Amino acid sequence: MNTSTYTSQSAFDGSRLRVILLVDLHEGAQQRFLDAYEHMRSRVASVPGHLGDQLCQSVENPSQWLITSEWATAPPYLAWVNSEEHLETVRPMQDCVRDIRSMRYTVIRETGGTHRPTAQATDAVQGPVRVGDGVTRHALTFTVKPGSESKVAEILAGYAPPQARVDDSTRLRRTTLFMHGNRVVRTVEVEGDLQTALRHVSRQPEVRAVEEALNPHLELSRDLTDPASARAFFIRAAMPAVHHVARGGPEPAGLLRHALYYPALEGCGMALARLLSQQDEAAADDPASPVHRSTVFHRDDLVVRLIDTRDPETDPVRAVGIHGTRKAAVLARLLDGGALGVEGPLSSERDATRLLAHTEMTLITDRKAAES
């Protein structure tokens, strides 16, 4: 059990993962939904790390369904859910639903079941119990057409912030936007239900105006008036937080927010995210570290590290740099130097230092709700 004084949430703790989908069907769509589920079930059964799933129908309301799946650990699930194969697999099901909500939980305790190695494991803690702070973190990323970067930055910096209060239990706490070349990363922090907050934001007139203004500049076109097109775009843009760590105690005044951009070589994104997460765990235990809080977001071969530092003179790249020849060499082998403008073979600590000098993103806007 995690008994440290800092808060920590991680997809890399080795715990089994339970994924829950709450589905509300359109009238008359039940058979199409069942056919789509069978198609999805047959595809996901062969995905590494998938342990099984269940389909349940509400006793009180037959149009409401529950799908649960269990995974050996979180990383294989995240690799699957972020893939183009997954998007194609679930598309027929999404055409049947009025609303769908996804929730993910690590398994902490269980009674019975085939995964218990012995009867004594019934009451054992199955995974580490971590300390949270009541905030859900998420990110979206997309690219814009080369040459449009300054116009996009102007659009993103100029809009009025949406209303922070969503309902009695949900509140939008913070939205921060960064750019690196023609890539945009938008991070959001929500107190309460993330999906409820995102729906709230998407309906705000000022946000809709910004999204429409961005459309001509996007490399991947979208039509936000078409639910299927909008859903596909935001699924592809999603970057879940795979690791978060923050020091305990009161938040220091004057924290500065930074983001670092780590493009990985093909197939190396998860390994890179894991390496950076281990580094952040170590930094949280170091009283001399200027980093108060750090979040690692990952999707495919892209990793983004969001950090808040206590010292305004801190160089964020140095503050979270990889220490040690071996770790630095591993980092150099995982990063895509070409995407950072560094050419040639990469394998040493010096190579890692050269790469990291190109990782800092440009802050476009940082909007905090009052008293957050």
GROMACS .gro file of C-alpha atoms in nm:
model
  372
    1MET     CA    1   0.000   0.000   0.000
    2ASN     CA    2   0.124   0.347  -0.086
    3THR     CA    3   0.182   0.531   0.242
    4SER     CA    4   0.385   0.823   0.100
    5THR     CA    5   0.289   1.183   0.167
    6TYR     CA    6   0.241   1.265  -0.201
    7THR     CA    7  -0.060   1.190  -0.423
    8SER     CA    8   0.001   0.944  -0.701
    9GLN     CA    9  -0.211   0.783  -0.971
   10SER     CA   10  -0.059   0.548  -1.226
   11ALA     CA   11  -0.144   0.308  -1.507
   12PHE     CA   12   0.188   0.133  -1.445
   13ASP     CA   13   0.130  -0.013  -1.096
   14GLY     CA   14   0.059  -0.364  -1.228
   15SER     CA   15  -0.302  -0.377  -1.106
   16ARG     CA   16  -0.574  -0.553  -1.300
   17LEU     CA   17  -0.813  -0.313  -1.470
   18ARG     CA   18  -1.191  -0.317  -1.481
   19VAL     CA   19  -1.352  -0.114  -1.762
   20ILE     CA   20  -1.721  -0.026  -1.735
   21LEU     CA   21  -1.936   0.108  -2.020
   22LEU     CA   22  -2.283   0.243  -1.940
   23VAL     CA   23  -2.488   0.238  -2.260
   24ASP     CA   24  -2.828   0.394  -2.335
   25LEU     CA   25  -2.970   0.265  -2.665
   26HIS     CA   26  -3.186   0.431  -2.926
   27GLU     CA   27  -3.533   0.284  -2.950
   28GLY     CA   28  -3.545  -0.020  -3.177
   29ALA     CA   29  -3.165  -0.058  -3.187
   30GLN     CA   30  -3.129  -0.360  -2.958
   31GLN     CA   31  -3.063  -0.624  -3.224
   32ARG     CA   32  -2.814  -0.404  -3.408
   33PHE     CA   33  -2.646  -0.339  -3.074
   34LEU     CA   34  -2.624  -0.711  -2.994
   35ASP     CA   35  -2.477  -0.783  -3.337
   36ALA     CA   36  -2.224  -0.502  -3.290
   37TYR     CA   37  -2.132  -0.631  -2.945
   38GLU     CA   38  -2.068  -0.982  -3.080
   39HIS     CA   39  -1.842  -0.834  -3.347
   40MET     CA   40  -1.654  -0.631  -3.089
   41ARG     CA   41  -1.629  -0.926  -2.847
   42SER     CA   42  -1.477  -1.153  -3.110
   43ARG     CA   43  -1.217  -0.890  -3.200
   44VAL     CA   44  -1.119  -0.792  -2.846
   45ALA     CA   45  -1.089  -1.156  -2.733
   46SER     CA   46  -0.757  -1.183  -2.920
   47VAL     CA   47  -0.611  -0.858  -2.784
   48PRO     CA   48  -0.314  -0.925  -2.550
   49GLY     CA   49  -0.401  -0.851  -2.187
   50HIS     CA   50  -0.778  -0.896  -2.227
   51LEU     CA   51  -0.914  -1.137  -1.964
   52GLY     CA   52  -1.288  -1.137  -2.034
   53ASP     CA   53  -1.607  -0.933  -2.053
   54GLN     CA   54  -1.975  -0.930  -1.961
   55LEU     CA   55  -2.285  -0.782  -2.121
   56CYS     CA   56  -2.572  -0.693  -1.886
   57GLN     CA   57  -2.918  -0.544  -1.943
   58SER     CA   58  -3.099  -0.326  -1.692
   59VAL     CA   59  -3.392  -0.489  -1.512
   60GLU     CA   60  -3.571  -0.154  -1.472
   61ASN     CA   61  -3.503  -0.004  -1.817
   62PRO     CA   62  -3.436  -0.247  -2.107
   63SER     CA   63  -3.275   0.029  -2.316
   64GLN     CA   64  -2.992   0.063  -2.064
   65TRP     CA   65  -2.701  -0.181  -2.087
   66LEU     CA   66  -2.376  -0.239  -1.903
   67ILE     CA   67  -2.057  -0.379  -2.059
   68THR     CA   68  -1.768  -0.471  -1.833
   69SER     CA   69  -1.428  -0.600  -1.938
   70GLU     CA   70  -1.126  -0.701  -1.736
   71TRP     CA   71  -0.762  -0.655  -1.833
   72ALA     CA   72  -0.440  -0.792  -1.689
   73THR     CA   73  -0.305  -0.437  -1.649
   74ALA     CA   74  -0.391  -0.091  -1.777
   75PRO     CA   75  -0.122  -0.048  -2.051
   76PRO     CA   76  -0.256  -0.316  -2.291
   77TYR     CA   77  -0.606  -0.175  -2.257
   78LEU     CA   78  -0.484   0.179  -2.328
   79ALA     CA   79  -0.291   0.056  -2.633
   80TRP     CA   80  -0.608  -0.112  -2.762
   81VAL     CA   81  -0.854   0.168  -2.689
   82ASN     CA   82  -0.630   0.428  -2.857
   83SER     CA   83  -0.581   0.223  -3.175
   84GLU     CA   84  -0.745   0.273  -3.514
   85GLU     CA   85  -0.856  -0.091  -3.496
   86HIS     CA   86  -1.056  -0.013  -3.184
   87LEU     CA   87  -1.217   0.290  -3.347
   88GLU     CA   88  -1.330   0.080  -3.643
   89THR     CA   89  -1.445  -0.204  -3.417
   90VAL     CA   90  -1.674   0.007  -3.197
   91ARG     CA   91  -1.816   0.228  -3.472
   92PRO     CA   92  -2.119   0.000  -3.545
   93MET     CA   93  -2.201  -0.003  -3.172
   94GLN     CA   94  -2.179   0.375  -3.139
   95ASP     CA   95  -2.439   0.415  -3.414
   96CYS     CA   96  -2.688   0.236  -3.187
   97VAL     CA   97  -2.642   0.438  -2.870
   98ARG     CA   98  -2.802   0.757  -2.742
   99ASP     CA   99  -2.538   0.796  -2.474
  100ILE     CA  100  -2.232   0.605  -2.356
  101ARG     CA  101  -2.009   0.657  -2.053
  102SER     CA  102  -1.678   0.487  -1.990
  103MET     CA  103  -1.518   0.434  -1.647
  104ARG     CA  104  -1.193   0.260  -1.555
  105TYR     CA  105  -1.102   0.111  -1.218
  106THR     CA  106  -0.810  -0.089  -1.085
  107VAL     CA  107  -0.898  -0.402  -0.889
  108ILE     CA  108  -0.810  -0.360  -0.520
  109ARG     CA  109  -1.001  -0.641  -0.345
  110GLU     CA  110  -1.213  -0.932  -0.463
  111THR     CA  111  -1.410  -1.224  -0.326
  112GLY     CA  112  -1.389  -1.552  -0.513
  113GLY     CA  113  -1.306  -1.552  -0.883
  114THR     CA  114  -1.060  -1.750  -1.091
  115HIS     CA  115  -0.773  -1.503  -1.057
  116ARG     CA  116  -0.708  -1.574  -0.687
  117PRO     CA  117  -0.398  -1.796  -0.659
  118THR     CA  118  -0.507  -1.924  -0.314
  119ALA     CA  119  -0.805  -1.902  -0.084
  120GLN     CA  120  -0.603  -1.669   0.139
  121ALA     CA  121  -0.605  -1.403  -0.132
  122THR     CA  122  -0.978  -1.334  -0.086
  123ASP     CA  123  -0.927  -1.042   0.151
  124ALA     CA  124  -0.582  -0.939   0.029
  125VAL     CA  125  -0.514  -0.605  -0.134
  126GLN     CA  126  -0.471  -0.695  -0.501
  127GLY     CA  127  -0.315  -0.365  -0.610
  128PRO     CA  128  -0.159  -0.059  -0.450
  129VAL     CA  129  -0.399   0.186  -0.286
  130ARG     CA  130  -0.302   0.533  -0.402
  131VAL     CA  131  -0.391   0.873  -0.261
  132GLY     CA  132  -0.584   1.102  -0.496
  133ASP     CA  133  -0.678   1.468  -0.491
  134GLY     CA  134  -1.031   1.453  -0.637
  135VAL     CA  135  -0.922   1.582  -0.978
  136THR     CA  136  -0.945   1.403  -1.312
  137ARG     CA  137  -0.683   1.499  -1.571
  138HIS     CA  138  -0.712   1.454  -1.946
  139ALA     CA  139  -0.560   1.595  -2.263
  140LEU     CA  140  -0.649   1.635  -2.629
  141THR     CA  141  -0.396   1.670  -2.909
  142PHE     CA  142  -0.420   1.746  -3.280
  143THR     CA  143  -0.207   1.896  -3.554
  144VAL     CA  144  -0.270   2.203  -3.767
  145LYS     CA  145  -0.157   2.279  -4.119
  146PRO     CA  146   0.205   2.399  -4.138
  147GLY     CA  147   0.212   2.776  -4.173
  148SER     CA  148  -0.106   2.827  -3.970
  149GLU     CA  149   0.060   2.803  -3.629
  150SER     CA  150   0.051   3.175  -3.544
  151LYS     CA  151  -0.314   3.207  -3.648
  152VAL     CA  152  -0.408   2.900  -3.443
  153ALA     CA  153  -0.223   3.036  -3.140
  154GLU     CA  154  -0.416   3.363  -3.175
  155ILE     CA  155  -0.749   3.178  -3.191
  156LEU     CA  156  -0.670   2.960  -2.889
  157ALA     CA  157  -0.542   3.248  -2.677
  158GLY     CA  158  -0.828   3.486  -2.746
  159TYR     CA  159  -1.151   3.312  -2.648
  160ALA     CA  160  -1.348   3.376  -2.330
  161PRO     CA  161  -1.329   3.091  -2.078
  162PRO     CA  162  -1.640   2.871  -2.037
  163GLN     CA  163  -1.839   2.869  -1.715
  164ALA     CA  164  -1.642   2.665  -1.461
  165ARG     CA  165  -1.936   2.528  -1.260
  166VAL     CA  166  -2.106   2.241  -1.441
  167ASP     CA  167  -2.341   2.112  -1.170
  168ASP     CA  168  -2.343   2.054  -0.794
  169SER     CA  169  -2.071   1.790  -0.816
  170THR     CA  170  -1.871   1.877  -1.128
  171ARG     CA  171  -1.644   2.174  -1.190
  172LEU     CA  172  -1.394   2.265  -1.458
  173ARG     CA  173  -1.085   2.366  -1.261
  174ARG     CA  174  -0.823   2.442  -1.523
  175THR     CA  175  -0.755   2.439  -1.897
  176THR     CA  176  -0.407   2.489  -2.039
  177LEU     CA  177  -0.304   2.497  -2.405
  178PHE     CA  178   0.044   2.444  -2.549
  179MET     CA  179   0.196   2.416  -2.895
  180HIS     CA  180   0.509   2.250  -3.028
  181GLY     CA  181   0.554   2.323  -3.397
  182ASN     CA  182   0.217   2.248  -3.554
  183ARG     CA  183   0.097   2.022  -3.270
  184VAL     CA  184  -0.157   2.151  -3.017
  185VAL     CA  185  -0.205   1.997  -2.673
  186ARG     CA  186  -0.498   2.100  -2.453
  187THR     CA  187  -0.494   1.973  -2.094
  188VAL     CA  188  -0.799   1.989  -1.869
  189GLU     CA  189  -0.848   1.934  -1.496
  190VAL     CA  190  -1.195   1.847  -1.370
  191GLU     CA  191  -1.338   1.808  -1.022
  192GLY     CA  192  -1.613   1.551  -1.056
  193ASP     CA  193  -1.713   1.363  -1.371
  194LEU     CA  194  -1.485   1.423  -1.670
  195GLN     CA  195  -1.736   1.333  -1.941
  196THR     CA  196  -2.003   1.555  -1.789
  197ALA     CA  197  -1.757   1.845  -1.786
  198LEU     CA  198  -1.647   1.785  -2.145
  199ARG     CA  199  -2.009   1.779  -2.264
  200HIS     CA  200  -2.071   2.102  -2.074
  201VAL     CA  201  -1.770   2.270  -2.235
  202SER     CA  202  -1.862   2.152  -2.585
  203ARG     CA  203  -2.202   2.322  -2.555
  204GLN     CA  204  -2.063   2.663  -2.455
  205PRO     CA  205  -2.106   2.918  -2.739
  206GLU     CA  206  -1.755   3.062  -2.697
  207VAL     CA  207  -1.598   2.715  -2.719
  208ARG     CA  208  -1.805   2.616  -3.022
  209ALA     CA  209  -1.697   2.937  -3.195
  210VAL     CA  210  -1.331   2.856  -3.128
  211GLU     CA  211  -1.369   2.501  -3.258
  212GLU     CA  212  -1.533   2.629  -3.577
  213ALA     CA  213  -1.257   2.886  -3.624
  214LEU     CA  214  -0.999   2.607  -3.593
  215ASN     CA  215  -1.160   2.381  -3.854
  216PRO     CA  216  -0.996   2.534  -4.167
  217HIS     CA  217  -0.652   2.496  -4.008
  218LEU     CA  218  -0.671   2.132  -3.898
  219GLU     CA  219  -0.468   1.867  -4.076
  220LEU     CA  220  -0.738   1.609  -3.999
  221SER     CA  221  -1.071   1.752  -4.111
  222ARG     CA  222  -1.384   1.719  -3.899
  223ASP     CA  223  -1.748   1.821  -3.902
  224LEU     CA  224  -1.866   1.904  -3.551
  225THR     CA  225  -2.227   1.919  -3.669
  226ASP     CA  226  -2.202   1.546  -3.753
  227PRO     CA  227  -2.198   1.343  -3.429
  228ALA     CA  228  -2.005   1.054  -3.588
  229SER     CA  229  -1.737   1.284  -3.729
  230ALA     CA  230  -1.704   1.477  -3.404
  231ARG     CA  231  -1.687   1.154  -3.201
  232ALA     CA  232  -1.415   1.008  -3.426
  233PHE     CA  233  -1.208   1.325  -3.407
  234PHE     CA  234  -1.216   1.349  -3.029
  235ILE     CA  235  -1.148   0.977  -2.987
  236ARG     CA  236  -0.836   1.014  -3.201
  237ALA     CA  237  -0.735   1.331  -3.015
  238ALA     CA  238  -0.772   1.188  -2.664
  239MET     CA  239  -0.457   1.159  -2.452
  240PRO     CA  240  -0.532   0.992  -2.118
  241ALA     CA  241  -0.321   1.066  -1.815
  242VAL     CA  242  -0.121   0.751  -1.743
  243HIS     CA  243   0.066   0.885  -1.441
  244HIS     CA  244   0.027   1.173  -1.196
  245VAL     CA  245   0.226   1.260  -0.888
  246ALA     CA  246   0.217   1.566  -0.660
  247ARG     CA  247   0.378   1.662  -0.332
  248GLY     CA  248   0.159   1.662  -0.024
  249GLY     CA  249   0.072   1.963   0.186
  250PRO     CA  250  -0.051   2.310   0.086
  251GLU     CA  251   0.013   2.421  -0.270
  252PRO     CA  252   0.295   2.676  -0.289
  253ALA     CA  253   0.213   3.019  -0.430
  254GLY     CA  254   0.342   3.113  -0.772
  255LEU     CA  255   0.369   2.770  -0.933
  256LEU     CA  256   0.468   2.788  -1.299
  257ARG     CA  257   0.322   2.545  -1.554
  258HIS     CA  258   0.526   2.388  -1.833
  259ALA     CA  259   0.476   2.110  -2.086
  260LEU     CA  260   0.737   1.890  -2.252
  261TYR     CA  261   0.681   1.709  -2.581
  262TYR     CA  262   0.831   1.361  -2.633
  263PRO     CA  263   0.768   1.198  -2.973
  264ALA     CA  264   0.864   0.831  -2.948
  265LEU     CA  265   0.990   0.596  -3.212
  266GLU     CA  266   0.719   0.372  -3.358
  267GLY     CA  267   0.591   0.129  -3.098
  268CYS     CA  268   0.792   0.286  -2.814
  269GLY     CA  269   0.537   0.530  -2.670
  270MET     CA  270   0.425   0.317  -2.377
  271ALA     CA  271   0.783   0.231  -2.278
  272LEU     CA  272   0.874   0.600  -2.291
  273ALA     CA  273   0.573   0.697  -2.077
  274ARG     CA  274   0.669   0.433  -1.822
  275LEU     CA  275   1.030   0.558  -1.806
  276LEU     CA  276   0.921   0.918  -1.749
  277SER     CA  277   0.667   0.810  -1.487
  278GLN     CA  278   0.938   0.628  -1.291
  279GLN     CA  279   1.148   0.944  -1.305
  280ASP     CA  280   0.860   1.151  -1.169
  281GLU     CA  281   0.802   0.911  -0.880
  282ALA     CA  282   1.167   0.946  -0.784
  283ALA     CA  283   1.150   1.328  -0.809
  284ALA     CA  284   0.848   1.338  -0.578
  285ASP     CA  285   1.061   1.180  -0.306
  286ASP     CA  286   1.345   1.430  -0.357
  287PRO     CA  287   1.302   1.740  -0.134
  288ALA     CA  288   1.550   1.931  -0.352
  289SER     CA  289   1.346   1.887  -0.670
  290PRO     CA  290   1.176   2.210  -0.788
  291VAL     CA  291   0.887   2.007  -0.936
  292HIS     CA  292   0.572   2.022  -0.725
  293ARG     CA  293   0.343   1.827  -0.958
  294SER     CA  294   0.380   1.625  -1.277
  295THR     CA  295   0.139   1.446  -1.511
  296VAL     CA  296   0.233   1.215  -1.798
  297PHE     CA  297  -0.014   1.189  -2.088
  298HIS     CA  298   0.028   0.921  -2.353
  299ARG     CA  299  -0.125   0.824  -2.685
  300ASP     CA  300   0.030   0.600  -2.951
  301ASP     CA  301   0.385   0.727  -3.009
  302LEU     CA  302   0.340   1.061  -2.834
  303VAL     CA  303   0.406   1.143  -2.469
  304VAL     CA  304   0.347   1.483  -2.307
  305ARG     CA  305   0.469   1.572  -1.959
  306LEU     CA  306   0.287   1.852  -1.774
  307ILE     CA  307   0.485   1.993  -1.480
  308ASP     CA  308   0.434   2.266  -1.220
  309THR     CA  309   0.755   2.407  -1.072
  310ARG     CA  310   0.804   2.607  -0.753
  311ASP     CA  311   1.101   2.819  -0.866
  312PRO     CA  312   1.044   3.079  -1.142
  313GLU     CA  313   1.410   3.043  -1.242
  314THR     CA  314   1.375   2.669  -1.297
  315ASP     CA  315   1.465   2.529  -1.637
  316PRO     CA  316   1.184   2.272  -1.676
  317VAL     CA  317   1.390   2.051  -1.906
  318ARG     CA  318   1.669   2.024  -1.650
  319ALA     CA  319   1.424   1.988  -1.362
  320VAL     CA  320   1.284   1.662  -1.501
  321GLY     CA  321   1.592   1.549  -1.689
  322ILE     CA  322   1.696   1.185  -1.686
  323HIS     CA  323   1.987   1.130  -1.449
  324GLY     CA  324   2.234   0.851  -1.504
  325THR     CA  325   2.411   0.727  -1.813
  326ARG     CA  326   2.203   0.412  -1.854
  327LYS     CA  327   1.861   0.581  -1.821
  328ALA     CA  328   1.967   0.864  -2.051
  329ALA     CA  329   2.082   0.615  -2.313
  330VAL     CA  330   1.748   0.432  -2.289
  331LEU     CA  331   1.564   0.763  -2.332
  332ALA     CA  332   1.771   0.847  -2.639
  333ARG     CA  333   1.684   0.511  -2.795
  334LEU     CA  334   1.310   0.562  -2.734
  335LEU     CA  335   1.278   0.919  -2.863
  336ASP     CA  336   1.225   1.008  -3.229
  337GLY     CA  337   1.507   1.256  -3.286
  338GLY     CA  338   1.385   1.346  -3.634
  339ALA     CA  339   1.052   1.467  -3.497
  340LEU     CA  340   1.246   1.697  -3.262
  341GLY     CA  341   1.476   1.822  -3.537
  342VAL     CA  342   1.779   1.618  -3.424
  343GLU     CA  343   1.923   1.390  -3.689
  344GLY     CA  344   2.159   1.095  -3.668
  345PRO     CA  345   2.184   0.782  -3.450
  346LEU     CA  346   2.095   0.832  -3.084
  347SER     CA  347   2.207   0.615  -2.795
  348SER     CA  348   2.409   0.812  -2.539
  349GLU     CA  349   2.355   1.052  -2.249
  350ARG     CA  350   2.482   1.337  -2.466
  351ASP     CA  351   2.225   1.243  -2.732
  352ALA     CA  352   1.948   1.251  -2.470
  353THR     CA  353   2.060   1.597  -2.357
  354ARG     CA  354   2.049   1.723  -2.717
  355LEU     CA  355   1.699   1.584  -2.763
  356LEU     CA  356   1.560   1.721  -2.439
  357ALA     CA  357   1.668   2.072  -2.533
  358HIS     CA  358   1.399   2.058  -2.805
  359THR     CA  359   1.111   1.927  -2.596
  360GLU     CA  360   0.969   2.236  -2.424
  361MET     CA  361   0.629   2.344  -2.557
  362THR     CA  362   0.506   2.701  -2.598
  363LEU     CA  363   0.237   2.806  -2.350
  364ILE     CA  364  -0.062   2.956  -2.534
  365THR     CA  365  -0.310   3.007  -2.250
  366ASP     CA  366  -0.362   2.888  -1.894
  367ARG     CA  367  -0.707   2.942  -1.744
  368LYS     CA  368  -0.785   2.859  -1.381
  369ALA     CA  369  -1.125   2.871  -1.219
  370ALA     CA  370  -1.150   3.098  -0.917
  371GLU     CA  371  -1.045   2.932  -0.591
  372SER     CA  372  -0.906   2.624  -0.769
   0.00000   0.00000   0.00000
